[in-house]
Amino acid sequence: MITLKSPKEIQKIRKSGKVLAECLLSLEEVIRPGISTWDIDRIAHEFITAHHGIPSCLGYCGYPNATCTSVNEVVIHGIPDRKKILNEGDIISVDICVTLDGYVSDSTRTYEVGQVSPEVHKLNVVTRESLYLGIEGARKKNARISDIASAVFRHASTENGYGVVRDYTGHGVGYDVHEDPEVPNFLSPMIPNPRLKPGMVLAVEPMVNMGTWKIRNMRDGWTVKTADGKPACHWEHTIAITEDGVEILTEI
Ligand code: MF3
Ligand code: CO
C-alpha cells in the first residue's frame, strides 16, 4: 500500500534528510586511504545521534550497523568491518537511513578514495547523473514510476553501456525504511507503475555496475557483489512529490 504524507509529515522527513545530507557531506573529510569501514560507520553513527537522530539501518531486519559500506565490487549492503581498510583508488558507497522525530530519510553516495582510475570515475559520474535524470523524470507532467526508471536506464545502460542492477530497487520511505511503491531502475511489466501523486515520498537509487548487471549474494546474508567482480556505484536521494513539484529532501 502506498501511503501519502501530509505537508507537516514531509517537513519532518525534510529535517531528517537534512541531518542525513550533512552526515554524508561530513564523511568527505574522513574518507581517505587508511580508514576502515568500521571507523566510517562509527563516525556516521556519532554524527546522527549528536543531531538527535536514530540510525534506522541498525537493527533493521537484523542489520548489525548504522551504515552500509560497500567497497569496489560490493554493490550494496557491505557490512562495516574493522579489518576493511580503504586504499588509494578504491570507491566506497555509504548508504544511510536516519529517523528523526519518527520520520525516515534514506540517501547514498559513492566516494572516491584518493585518485581513482578514469574508468571508475566515469562510472561514478554517470551513476550520479542517472540519479538526477531519474529525479527529472519524476518532474514530467503526469509522471509515473516508469518515467524515473526509464531515465535512469537510458543514461546508465543505453547511453553508457553499464549494467543496471535488477534484483534491488528504490522504494517508498518516510514512516519506515522500505515502503511501497517499488522504484526500479529498469522497465518491467511485472512491477506496478502508479502515477506519482502529491504526498508520495520515494527513495530513488540507481545501482550501476561497470560490467554485468548480475549480482551475487554473499553467505553473510547481506553483502551483494557484482557477479563479474567489476566495480559498482550507488547514489540515492529521498524525494517528495508535492503540489509544487518534486523536492529532493536529502540535499543541503
Ligand atoms: N538504505 C538501504 C536501502 O535503500 C536500506 C538498507 S537496509 C539495511 O535499501 F538493513 F541493510 F541496512
Ligand atoms: Co534505499
Tab-separated table of C-alpha atoms and ligand atoms in Angstrom:
chain	number	residue	atom	x	y	z
A	1	MET	CA	0.000	0.000	0.000
A	2	ILE	CA	1.335	3.428	-0.942
A	3	THR	CA	0.985	5.968	1.867
A	4	LEU	CA	0.726	9.698	1.151
A	5	LYS	CA	2.429	12.049	3.589
A	6	SER	CA	0.948	15.396	4.626
A	7	PRO	CA	2.957	18.621	4.244
A	8	LYS	CA	3.610	18.510	8.017
A	9	GLU	CA	4.937	14.981	7.727
A	10	ILE	CA	7.088	15.925	4.728
A	11	GLN	CA	8.524	18.726	6.858
A	12	LYS	CA	9.665	16.096	9.360
A	13	ILE	CA	11.225	13.962	6.626
A	14	ARG	CA	12.909	17.145	5.332
A	15	LYS	CA	14.514	17.649	8.756
A	16	SER	CA	15.644	14.047	8.893
A	17	GLY	CA	17.007	14.378	5.353
A	18	LYS	CA	18.985	17.467	6.287
A	19	VAL	CA	20.799	15.633	9.083
A	20	LEU	CA	21.478	12.775	6.676
A	21	ALA	CA	22.786	15.120	3.953
A	22	GLU	CA	25.094	16.822	6.443
A	23	CYS	CA	26.295	13.447	7.683
A	24	LEU	CA	27.171	12.256	4.170
A	25	LEU	CA	28.868	15.580	3.437
A	26	SER	CA	30.944	15.341	6.629
A	27	LEU	CA	32.217	11.916	5.557
A	28	GLU	CA	34.032	13.560	2.644
A	29	GLU	CA	36.585	14.795	5.168
A	30	VAL	CA	37.307	11.373	6.672
A	31	ILE	CA	37.167	9.041	3.682
A	32	ARG	CA	40.778	8.655	2.635
A	33	PRO	CA	43.332	5.852	2.331
A	34	GLY	CA	43.935	4.107	5.660
A	35	ILE	CA	40.499	4.483	7.263
A	36	SER	CA	38.464	1.343	7.967
A	37	THR	CA	34.816	0.931	7.015
A	38	TRP	CA	34.217	0.336	10.731
A	39	ASP	CA	35.523	3.811	11.595
A	40	ILE	CA	33.398	5.416	8.871
A	41	ASP	CA	30.352	3.707	10.397
A	42	ARG	CA	31.269	4.856	13.885
A	43	ILE	CA	31.741	8.480	12.741
A	44	ALA	CA	28.402	8.478	10.907
A	45	HIS	CA	26.635	6.875	13.873
A	46	GLU	CA	28.005	9.532	16.236
A	47	PHE	CA	27.032	12.332	13.843
A	48	ILE	CA	23.445	11.068	13.627
A	49	THR	CA	22.960	10.664	17.373
A	50	ALA	CA	24.635	14.037	18.080
A	51	HIS	CA	21.913	15.558	15.863
A	52	HIS	CA	19.164	13.710	17.792
A	53	GLY	CA	18.603	11.173	15.020
A	54	ILE	CA	18.441	7.404	15.122
A	55	PRO	CA	20.410	5.339	12.573
A	56	SER	CA	17.468	3.373	11.166
A	57	CYS	CA	19.530	0.664	9.434
A	58	LEU	CA	20.861	-0.551	12.809
A	59	GLY	CA	18.643	-3.483	13.722
A	60	TYR	CA	16.539	-3.225	10.545
A	61	CYS	CA	15.852	-6.859	9.601
A	62	GLY	CA	18.722	-7.667	11.962
A	63	TYR	CA	21.276	-5.479	10.143
A	64	PRO	CA	24.238	-5.004	12.525
A	65	ASN	CA	25.365	-1.396	11.882
A	66	ALA	CA	24.305	2.201	11.267
A	67	THR	CA	25.586	2.306	7.690
A	68	CYS	CA	26.129	0.078	4.691
A	69	THR	CA	29.715	0.494	3.457
A	70	SER	CA	30.167	-1.093	0.036
A	71	VAL	CA	33.681	-1.087	-1.434
A	72	ASN	CA	34.547	-1.584	-5.145
A	73	GLU	CA	32.731	-4.733	-6.377
A	74	VAL	CA	30.318	-4.638	-3.438
A	75	VAL	CA	27.110	-3.153	-4.844
A	76	ILE	CA	25.092	-2.706	-1.637
A	77	HIS	CA	24.792	-3.764	1.997
A	78	GLY	CA	28.517	-4.094	2.726
A	79	ILE	CA	28.902	-4.573	6.493
A	80	PRO	CA	31.367	-2.240	8.270
A	81	ASP	CA	34.486	-4.163	9.289
A	82	ARG	CA	37.492	-3.171	11.436
A	83	LYS	CA	39.748	-5.092	9.024
A	84	LYS	CA	38.462	-3.492	5.809
A	85	ILE	CA	40.896	-0.629	5.222
A	86	LEU	CA	40.419	1.699	2.264
A	87	ASN	CA	43.193	2.041	-0.302
A	88	GLU	CA	44.006	4.770	-2.809
A	89	GLY	CA	41.894	4.137	-5.936
A	90	ASP	CA	39.007	2.408	-4.129
A	91	ILE	CA	35.417	3.544	-4.285
A	92	ILE	CA	33.028	3.201	-1.369
A	93	SER	CA	29.305	3.787	-1.267
A	94	VAL	CA	27.899	4.724	2.102
A	95	ASP	CA	24.154	4.124	2.431
A	96	ILE	CA	22.427	5.583	5.489
A	97	CYS	CA	18.886	5.900	6.816
A	98	VAL	CA	18.097	8.436	9.534
A	99	THR	CA	14.987	8.526	11.700
A	100	LEU	CA	14.275	11.926	13.253
A	101	ASP	CA	11.121	12.604	15.247
A	102	GLY	CA	9.733	9.332	13.882
A	103	TYR	CA	10.333	10.038	10.176
A	104	VAL	CA	12.838	8.262	7.945
A	105	SER	CA	15.048	9.508	5.103
A	106	ASP	CA	17.427	7.412	3.004
A	107	SER	CA	20.467	8.506	0.980
A	108	THR	CA	23.654	7.087	-0.514
A	109	ARG	CA	26.785	8.483	-2.097
A	110	THR	CA	29.746	6.798	-3.704
A	111	TYR	CA	33.037	8.372	-2.600
A	112	GLU	CA	36.327	8.138	-4.463
A	113	VAL	CA	39.296	7.297	-2.238
A	114	GLY	CA	42.183	9.491	-3.350
A	115	GLN	CA	42.713	9.270	-7.107
A	116	VAL	CA	40.653	6.591	-8.881
A	117	SER	CA	41.089	5.350	-12.449
A	118	PRO	CA	39.360	7.369	-15.199
A	119	GLU	CA	37.093	4.378	-15.920
A	120	VAL	CA	35.920	4.165	-12.325
A	121	HIS	CA	35.483	7.933	-12.072
A	122	LYS	CA	33.299	7.861	-15.188
A	123	LEU	CA	31.158	5.082	-13.699
A	124	ASN	CA	30.660	7.196	-10.595
A	125	VAL	CA	29.805	10.349	-12.550
A	126	VAL	CA	27.330	8.517	-14.794
A	127	THR	CA	25.651	6.845	-11.798
A	128	ARG	CA	25.199	10.205	-10.065
A	129	GLU	CA	23.897	11.743	-13.308
A	130	SER	CA	21.436	8.887	-13.713
A	131	LEU	CA	20.067	9.613	-10.224
A	132	TYR	CA	19.450	13.251	-11.132
A	133	LEU	CA	17.978	12.319	-14.525
A	134	GLY	CA	15.652	9.855	-12.758
A	135	ILE	CA	14.515	12.673	-10.460
A	136	GLU	CA	13.969	14.864	-13.548
A	137	GLY	CA	11.798	12.040	-14.935
A	138	ALA	CA	9.586	12.401	-11.851
A	139	ARG	CA	9.065	16.076	-12.784
A	140	LYS	CA	7.344	15.236	-16.081
A	141	LYS	CA	3.660	16.049	-16.391
A	142	ASN	CA	1.546	13.065	-15.281
A	143	ALA	CA	4.758	11.207	-14.433
A	144	ARG	CA	4.710	7.571	-13.403
A	145	ILE	CA	7.300	5.415	-11.656
A	146	SER	CA	8.414	4.272	-15.131
A	147	ASP	CA	9.481	7.841	-16.000
A	148	ILE	CA	12.089	7.597	-13.237
A	149	ALA	CA	13.100	4.093	-14.293
A	150	SER	CA	13.422	4.830	-17.994
A	151	ALA	CA	15.508	7.982	-17.438
A	152	VAL	CA	17.961	6.120	-15.181
A	153	PHE	CA	18.182	3.132	-17.511
A	154	ARG	CA	18.624	5.192	-20.662
A	155	HIS	CA	21.594	7.096	-19.269
A	156	ALA	CA	23.337	4.278	-17.413
A	157	SER	CA	22.700	1.377	-19.767
A	158	THR	CA	21.576	2.532	-23.232
A	159	GLU	CA	23.894	5.540	-23.475
A	160	ASN	CA	26.865	4.366	-21.405
A	161	GLY	CA	26.699	0.574	-21.614
A	162	TYR	CA	26.743	-0.126	-17.884
A	163	GLY	CA	24.882	-2.878	-16.059
A	164	VAL	CA	21.832	-1.659	-14.139
A	165	VAL	CA	21.048	-3.852	-11.141
A	166	ARG	CA	17.636	-5.551	-11.409
A	167	ASP	CA	17.482	-7.522	-8.162
A	168	TYR	CA	17.141	-4.426	-5.949
A	169	THR	CA	15.130	-1.255	-6.419
A	170	GLY	CA	14.307	2.062	-4.811
A	171	HIS	CA	11.203	2.294	-2.667
A	172	GLY	CA	8.765	4.439	-0.765
A	173	VAL	CA	10.149	5.782	2.519
A	174	GLY	CA	9.119	8.043	5.403
A	175	TYR	CA	7.255	6.020	8.026
A	176	ASP	CA	9.551	3.073	7.528
A	177	VAL	CA	12.839	2.277	5.755
A	178	HIS	CA	11.109	0.361	2.963
A	179	GLU	CA	7.571	1.091	1.839
A	180	ASP	CA	5.600	0.745	-1.381
A	181	PRO	CA	5.935	1.509	-4.221
A	182	GLU	CA	8.962	-0.204	-5.722
A	183	VAL	CA	11.081	2.291	-7.672
A	184	PRO	CA	13.044	0.196	-10.194
A	185	ASN	CA	15.880	1.486	-12.348
A	186	PHE	CA	14.689	-0.521	-15.369
A	187	LEU	CA	11.361	-1.077	-17.122
A	188	SER	CA	9.460	-4.183	-16.150
A	189	PRO	CA	5.843	-5.159	-16.848
A	190	MET	CA	5.994	-7.158	-13.589
A	191	ILE	CA	6.374	-4.083	-11.382
A	192	PRO	CA	3.366	-1.838	-10.630
A	193	ASN	CA	3.593	1.535	-12.352
A	194	PRO	CA	1.479	4.068	-10.435
A	195	ARG	CA	1.214	7.714	-11.335
A	196	LEU	CA	3.188	9.981	-8.994
A	197	LYS	CA	0.920	11.907	-6.606
A	198	PRO	CA	1.495	14.728	-4.128
A	199	GLY	CA	2.398	13.187	-0.774
A	200	MET	CA	4.482	10.347	-2.184
A	201	VAL	CA	7.982	10.153	-0.718
A	202	LEU	CA	10.388	7.979	-2.672
A	203	ALA	CA	13.964	6.752	-2.393
A	204	VAL	CA	15.423	6.842	-5.906
A	205	GLU	CA	18.620	4.799	-6.001
A	206	PRO	CA	20.404	3.682	-9.151
A	207	MET	CA	22.843	0.829	-8.567
A	208	VAL	CA	25.116	0.755	-11.617
A	209	ASN	CA	27.775	-1.837	-12.433
A	210	MET	CA	30.735	-1.327	-14.761
A	211	GLY	CA	30.147	-4.781	-16.257
A	212	THR	CA	27.237	-7.173	-15.986
A	213	TRP	CA	24.014	-6.193	-14.184
A	214	LYS	CA	24.061	-9.564	-12.467
A	215	ILE	CA	24.850	-9.766	-8.787
A	216	ARG	CA	25.865	-12.423	-6.243
A	217	ASN	CA	24.596	-12.604	-2.684
A	218	MET	CA	27.280	-13.428	-0.123
A	219	ARG	CA	26.810	-16.001	2.596
A	220	ASP	CA	26.780	-13.366	5.368
A	221	GLY	CA	23.185	-12.774	4.278
A	222	TRP	CA	23.794	-9.100	3.450
A	223	THR	CA	26.715	-8.321	1.160
A	224	VAL	CA	25.763	-8.030	-2.515
A	225	LYS	CA	28.614	-8.113	-5.071
A	226	THR	CA	28.752	-7.802	-8.844
A	227	ALA	CA	28.756	-11.252	-10.465
A	228	ASP	CA	31.875	-10.406	-12.507
A	229	GLY	CA	33.841	-8.686	-9.726
A	230	LYS	CA	33.880	-5.353	-11.549
A	231	PRO	CA	33.115	-2.173	-9.564
A	232	ALA	CA	29.664	-0.764	-8.853
A	233	CYS	CA	28.377	2.659	-7.824
A	234	HIS	CA	25.243	3.660	-5.928
A	235	TRP	CA	23.680	7.094	-5.478
A	236	GLU	CA	20.402	7.704	-3.680
A	237	HIS	CA	18.152	10.570	-2.670
A	238	THR	CA	14.850	10.738	-0.853
A	239	ILE	CA	12.415	12.885	-2.861
A	240	ALA	CA	8.944	14.220	-2.095
A	241	ILE	CA	6.217	14.732	-4.680
A	242	THR	CA	4.399	17.920	-3.612
A	243	GLU	CA	1.731	20.212	-5.063
A	244	ASP	CA	4.600	22.449	-6.200
A	245	GLY	CA	6.653	19.742	-7.901
A	246	VAL	CA	9.453	17.432	-6.818
A	247	GLU	CA	11.760	18.239	-3.916
A	248	ILE	CA	14.989	16.483	-3.014
A	249	LEU	CA	14.943	16.035	0.773
A	250	THR	CA	18.464	14.689	1.257
A	251	GLU	CA	20.434	17.508	-0.300
A	252	ILE	CA	21.705	20.602	1.518
B	1	MF3	N1	19.247	2.151	2.693
B	1	MF3	C1	19.027	0.820	2.238
B	1	MF3	C2	18.123	0.754	1.057
B	1	MF3	O1	17.891	1.707	0.402
B	1	MF3	C3	18.444	0.018	3.319
B	1	MF3	C4	19.442	-0.713	3.984
B	1	MF3	S1	18.645	-1.763	4.982
B	1	MF3	C5	19.863	-2.441	5.849
B	1	MF3	O2	17.635	-0.274	0.709
B	1	MF3	F1	19.256	-3.227	6.689
B	1	MF3	F2	20.655	-3.051	5.058
B	1	MF3	F3	20.505	-1.531	6.458
B	2	CO	CO	17.023	2.983	-0.194
